[in-house]
């Protein structure tokens, strides 16, 4: 059996999740800064914490998460923020269900 391509996996995820919902992880730093995460963490850490919370609370409904790189340019280390989010999303993938990540 050949491995499914990207769009075939996405279609399968929609079926498995019973949902067409794709959550855009487009951080707005002004909103993130308004939450009190404590003065000892960086904006990058606050952004990761905020977006992990979004992922945790929506993962059961979404067949995919979309990371739009242009929204991450204001972070100190945008690549590291994205890497942490991708790792976190993938930690919820099981043998039965997979959450797609769209870049």
mmCIF file with all atom_site columns, C-alpha atoms in Angstrom:
data_model
loop_
_atom_site.group_PDB
_atom_site.id
_atom_site.type_symbol
_atom_site.label_atom_id
_atom_site.label_alt_id
_atom_site.label_comp_id
_atom_site.label_asym_id
_atom_site.label_entity_id
_atom_site.label_seq_id
_atom_site.pdbx_PDB_ins_code
_atom_site.Cartn_x
_atom_site.Cartn_y
_atom_site.Cartn_z
_atom_site.occupancy
_atom_site.B_iso_or_equiv
_atom_site.pdbx_formal_charge
_atom_site.auth_seq_id
_atom_site.auth_comp_id
_atom_site.auth_asym_id
_atom_site.auth_atom_id
_atom_site.pdbx_PDB_model_num
ATOM 1   C CA . UNK A 1 1   ? 0.000   0.000  0.000  1.00 0.00 ? 1   UNK A CA 1
ATOM 2   C CA . UNK A 1 2   ? 1.440   3.359  -0.986 1.00 0.00 ? 2   UNK A CA 1
ATOM 3   C CA . UNK A 1 3   ? 1.781   6.167  1.499  1.00 0.00 ? 3   UNK A CA 1
ATOM 4   C CA . UNK A 1 4   ? -0.950  8.799  1.318  1.00 0.00 ? 4   UNK A CA 1
ATOM 5   C CA . UNK A 1 5   ? -0.034  12.218 -0.046 1.00 0.00 ? 5   UNK A CA 1
ATOM 6   C CA . UNK A 1 6   ? -0.609  15.436 1.857  1.00 0.00 ? 6   UNK A CA 1
ATOM 7   C CA . UNK A 1 7   ? -4.101  16.157 0.520  1.00 0.00 ? 7   UNK A CA 1
ATOM 8   C CA . UNK A 1 8   ? -5.203  12.543 0.926  1.00 0.00 ? 8   UNK A CA 1
ATOM 9   C CA . UNK A 1 9   ? -4.059  12.637 4.573  1.00 0.00 ? 9   UNK A CA 1
ATOM 10  C CA . UNK A 1 10  ? -5.906  15.925 5.086  1.00 0.00 ? 10  UNK A CA 1
ATOM 11  C CA . UNK A 1 11  ? -9.088  14.444 3.584  1.00 0.00 ? 11  UNK A CA 1
ATOM 12  C CA . UNK A 1 12  ? -8.680  11.388 5.826  1.00 0.00 ? 12  UNK A CA 1
ATOM 13  C CA . UNK A 1 13  ? -8.214  13.671 8.856  1.00 0.00 ? 13  UNK A CA 1
ATOM 14  C CA . UNK A 1 14  ? -11.432 15.492 8.012  1.00 0.00 ? 14  UNK A CA 1
ATOM 15  C CA . UNK A 1 15  ? -13.226 12.168 7.920  1.00 0.00 ? 15  UNK A CA 1
ATOM 16  C CA . UNK A 1 16  ? -11.559 10.840 11.103 1.00 0.00 ? 16  UNK A CA 1
ATOM 17  C CA . UNK A 1 17  ? -12.272 14.031 13.057 1.00 0.00 ? 17  UNK A CA 1
ATOM 18  C CA . UNK A 1 18  ? -15.731 14.530 11.572 1.00 0.00 ? 18  UNK A CA 1
ATOM 19  C CA . UNK A 1 19  ? -14.705 18.127 11.044 1.00 0.00 ? 19  UNK A CA 1
ATOM 20  C CA . UNK A 1 20  ? -13.428 20.515 8.397  1.00 0.00 ? 20  UNK A CA 1
ATOM 21  C CA . UNK A 1 21  ? -12.160 22.925 11.035 1.00 0.00 ? 21  UNK A CA 1
ATOM 22  C CA . UNK A 1 22  ? -8.668  24.341 10.536 1.00 0.00 ? 22  UNK A CA 1
ATOM 23  C CA . UNK A 1 23  ? -7.440  26.538 13.392 1.00 0.00 ? 23  UNK A CA 1
ATOM 24  C CA . UNK A 1 24  ? -5.193  29.439 12.368 1.00 0.00 ? 24  UNK A CA 1
ATOM 25  C CA . UNK A 1 25  ? -2.438  29.989 14.914 1.00 0.00 ? 25  UNK A CA 1
ATOM 26  C CA . UNK A 1 26  ? -1.914  33.652 14.078 1.00 0.00 ? 26  UNK A CA 1
ATOM 27  C CA . UNK A 1 27  ? -0.617  35.288 17.265 1.00 0.00 ? 27  UNK A CA 1
ATOM 28  C CA . UNK A 1 28  ? -1.357  38.916 17.996 1.00 0.00 ? 28  UNK A CA 1
ATOM 29  C CA . UNK A 1 29  ? 1.403   40.066 20.338 1.00 0.00 ? 29  UNK A CA 1
ATOM 30  C CA . UNK A 1 30  ? -0.704  42.926 21.678 1.00 0.00 ? 30  UNK A CA 1
ATOM 31  C CA . UNK A 1 31  ? -3.298  40.394 22.874 1.00 0.00 ? 31  UNK A CA 1
ATOM 32  C CA . UNK A 1 32  ? -0.690  38.016 24.267 1.00 0.00 ? 32  UNK A CA 1
ATOM 33  C CA . UNK A 1 33  ? 1.023   40.862 26.127 1.00 0.00 ? 33  UNK A CA 1
ATOM 34  C CA . UNK A 1 34  ? -2.302  41.787 27.786 1.00 0.00 ? 34  UNK A CA 1
ATOM 35  C CA . UNK A 1 35  ? -2.379  38.448 29.628 1.00 0.00 ? 35  UNK A CA 1
ATOM 36  C CA . UNK A 1 36  ? -0.434  38.254 32.861 1.00 0.00 ? 36  UNK A CA 1
ATOM 37  C CA . UNK A 1 37  ? 2.029   35.405 32.356 1.00 0.00 ? 37  UNK A CA 1
ATOM 38  C CA . UNK A 1 38  ? 4.420   36.861 34.886 1.00 0.00 ? 38  UNK A CA 1
ATOM 39  C CA . UNK A 1 39  ? 7.157   39.386 34.376 1.00 0.00 ? 39  UNK A CA 1
ATOM 40  C CA . UNK A 1 40  ? 9.923   36.783 34.336 1.00 0.00 ? 40  UNK A CA 1
ATOM 41  C CA . UNK A 1 41  ? 9.130   35.245 30.939 1.00 0.00 ? 41  UNK A CA 1
ATOM 42  C CA . UNK A 1 42  ? 9.893   36.531 27.462 1.00 0.00 ? 42  UNK A CA 1
ATOM 43  C CA . UNK A 1 43  ? 7.330   37.413 24.824 1.00 0.00 ? 43  UNK A CA 1
ATOM 44  C CA . UNK A 1 44  ? 8.343   34.194 23.029 1.00 0.00 ? 44  UNK A CA 1
ATOM 45  C CA . UNK A 1 45  ? 7.592   32.103 26.124 1.00 0.00 ? 45  UNK A CA 1
ATOM 46  C CA . UNK A 1 46  ? 4.292   33.927 26.633 1.00 0.00 ? 46  UNK A CA 1
ATOM 47  C CA . UNK A 1 47  ? 3.372   33.353 22.979 1.00 0.00 ? 47  UNK A CA 1
ATOM 48  C CA . UNK A 1 48  ? 4.152   29.642 23.172 1.00 0.00 ? 48  UNK A CA 1
ATOM 49  C CA . UNK A 1 49  ? 2.168   29.323 26.398 1.00 0.00 ? 49  UNK A CA 1
ATOM 50  C CA . UNK A 1 50  ? -0.797  31.221 24.948 1.00 0.00 ? 50  UNK A CA 1
ATOM 51  C CA . UNK A 1 51  ? -0.843  29.258 21.676 1.00 0.00 ? 51  UNK A CA 1
ATOM 52  C CA . UNK A 1 52  ? -0.383  25.898 23.433 1.00 0.00 ? 52  UNK A CA 1
ATOM 53  C CA . UNK A 1 53  ? -3.502  26.754 25.399 1.00 0.00 ? 53  UNK A CA 1
ATOM 54  C CA . UNK A 1 54  ? -5.372  27.458 22.143 1.00 0.00 ? 54  UNK A CA 1
ATOM 55  C CA . UNK A 1 55  ? -4.166  24.121 20.730 1.00 0.00 ? 55  UNK A CA 1
ATOM 56  C CA . UNK A 1 56  ? -5.070  22.190 23.875 1.00 0.00 ? 56  UNK A CA 1
ATOM 57  C CA . UNK A 1 57  ? -8.590  23.613 23.926 1.00 0.00 ? 57  UNK A CA 1
ATOM 58  C CA . UNK A 1 58  ? -9.319  23.098 20.216 1.00 0.00 ? 58  UNK A CA 1
ATOM 59  C CA . UNK A 1 59  ? -7.392  19.941 19.242 1.00 0.00 ? 59  UNK A CA 1
ATOM 60  C CA . UNK A 1 60  ? -10.423 17.664 19.615 1.00 0.00 ? 60  UNK A CA 1
ATOM 61  C CA . UNK A 1 61  ? -12.377 19.719 17.066 1.00 0.00 ? 61  UNK A CA 1
ATOM 62  C CA . UNK A 1 62  ? -9.713  20.549 14.493 1.00 0.00 ? 62  UNK A CA 1
ATOM 63  C CA . UNK A 1 63  ? -8.434  18.390 11.664 1.00 0.00 ? 63  UNK A CA 1
ATOM 64  C CA . UNK A 1 64  ? -5.569  20.851 11.090 1.00 0.00 ? 64  UNK A CA 1
ATOM 65  C CA . UNK A 1 65  ? -3.687  23.816 12.502 1.00 0.00 ? 65  UNK A CA 1
ATOM 66  C CA . UNK A 1 66  ? -2.311  26.517 10.209 1.00 0.00 ? 66  UNK A CA 1
ATOM 67  C CA . UNK A 1 67  ? 0.873   28.374 11.100 1.00 0.00 ? 67  UNK A CA 1
ATOM 68  C CA . UNK A 1 68  ? 1.311   31.546 9.074  1.00 0.00 ? 68  UNK A CA 1
ATOM 69  C CA . UNK A 1 69  ? 4.981   32.505 9.407  1.00 0.00 ? 69  UNK A CA 1
ATOM 70  C CA . UNK A 1 70  ? 4.412   36.254 8.851  1.00 0.00 ? 70  UNK A CA 1
ATOM 71  C CA . UNK A 1 71  ? 2.546   36.493 12.166 1.00 0.00 ? 71  UNK A CA 1
ATOM 72  C CA . UNK A 1 72  ? 5.610   35.182 14.018 1.00 0.00 ? 72  UNK A CA 1
ATOM 73  C CA . UNK A 1 73  ? 8.141   37.761 12.798 1.00 0.00 ? 73  UNK A CA 1
ATOM 74  C CA . UNK A 1 74  ? 7.765   39.943 15.900 1.00 0.00 ? 74  UNK A CA 1
ATOM 75  C CA . UNK A 1 75  ? 8.947   37.197 18.221 1.00 0.00 ? 75  UNK A CA 1
ATOM 76  C CA . UNK A 1 76  ? 12.592  37.257 19.346 1.00 0.00 ? 76  UNK A CA 1
ATOM 77  C CA . UNK A 1 77  ? 13.183  33.788 17.836 1.00 0.00 ? 77  UNK A CA 1
ATOM 78  C CA . UNK A 1 78  ? 10.238  32.984 15.556 1.00 0.00 ? 78  UNK A CA 1
ATOM 79  C CA . UNK A 1 79  ? 11.718  29.696 14.308 1.00 0.00 ? 79  UNK A CA 1
ATOM 80  C CA . UNK A 1 80  ? 11.987  28.377 17.865 1.00 0.00 ? 80  UNK A CA 1
ATOM 81  C CA . UNK A 1 81  ? 8.408   29.421 18.678 1.00 0.00 ? 81  UNK A CA 1
ATOM 82  C CA . UNK A 1 82  ? 7.156   27.603 15.571 1.00 0.00 ? 82  UNK A CA 1
ATOM 83  C CA . UNK A 1 83  ? 9.305   24.539 16.344 1.00 0.00 ? 83  UNK A CA 1
ATOM 84  C CA . UNK A 1 84  ? 7.830   24.297 19.846 1.00 0.00 ? 84  UNK A CA 1
ATOM 85  C CA . UNK A 1 85  ? 4.279   24.599 18.527 1.00 0.00 ? 85  UNK A CA 1
ATOM 86  C CA . UNK A 1 86  ? 4.823   21.956 15.831 1.00 0.00 ? 86  UNK A CA 1
ATOM 87  C CA . UNK A 1 87  ? 6.309   19.585 18.415 1.00 0.00 ? 87  UNK A CA 1
ATOM 88  C CA . UNK A 1 88  ? 3.356   20.207 20.734 1.00 0.00 ? 88  UNK A CA 1
ATOM 89  C CA . UNK A 1 89  ? 0.768   19.585 17.999 1.00 0.00 ? 89  UNK A CA 1
ATOM 90  C CA . UNK A 1 90  ? 2.528   16.391 16.911 1.00 0.00 ? 90  UNK A CA 1
ATOM 91  C CA . UNK A 1 91  ? 2.503   15.133 20.505 1.00 0.00 ? 91  UNK A CA 1
ATOM 92  C CA . UNK A 1 92  ? -1.277  14.658 20.139 1.00 0.00 ? 92  UNK A CA 1
ATOM 93  C CA . UNK A 1 93  ? -1.021  12.522 17.007 1.00 0.00 ? 93  UNK A CA 1
ATOM 94  C CA . UNK A 1 94  ? -1.917  8.914  17.634 1.00 0.00 ? 94  UNK A CA 1
ATOM 95  C CA . UNK A 1 95  ? -1.953  5.905  15.375 1.00 0.00 ? 95  UNK A CA 1
ATOM 96  C CA . UNK A 1 96  ? -5.668  6.461  14.802 1.00 0.00 ? 96  UNK A CA 1
ATOM 97  C CA . UNK A 1 97  ? -5.835  10.212 14.347 1.00 0.00 ? 97  UNK A CA 1
ATOM 98  C CA . UNK A 1 98  ? -3.414  12.780 13.033 1.00 0.00 ? 98  UNK A CA 1
ATOM 99  C CA . UNK A 1 99  ? -3.671  16.540 13.220 1.00 0.00 ? 99  UNK A CA 1
ATOM 100 C CA . UNK A 1 100 ? -2.290  18.153 10.063 1.00 0.00 ? 100 UNK A CA 1
ATOM 101 C CA . UNK A 1 101 ? -0.030  21.177 10.253 1.00 0.00 ? 101 UNK A CA 1
ATOM 102 C CA . UNK A 1 102 ? -0.333  23.639 7.405  1.00 0.00 ? 102 UNK A CA 1
ATOM 103 C CA . UNK A 1 103 ? 2.517   26.112 6.869  1.00 0.00 ? 103 UNK A CA 1
#
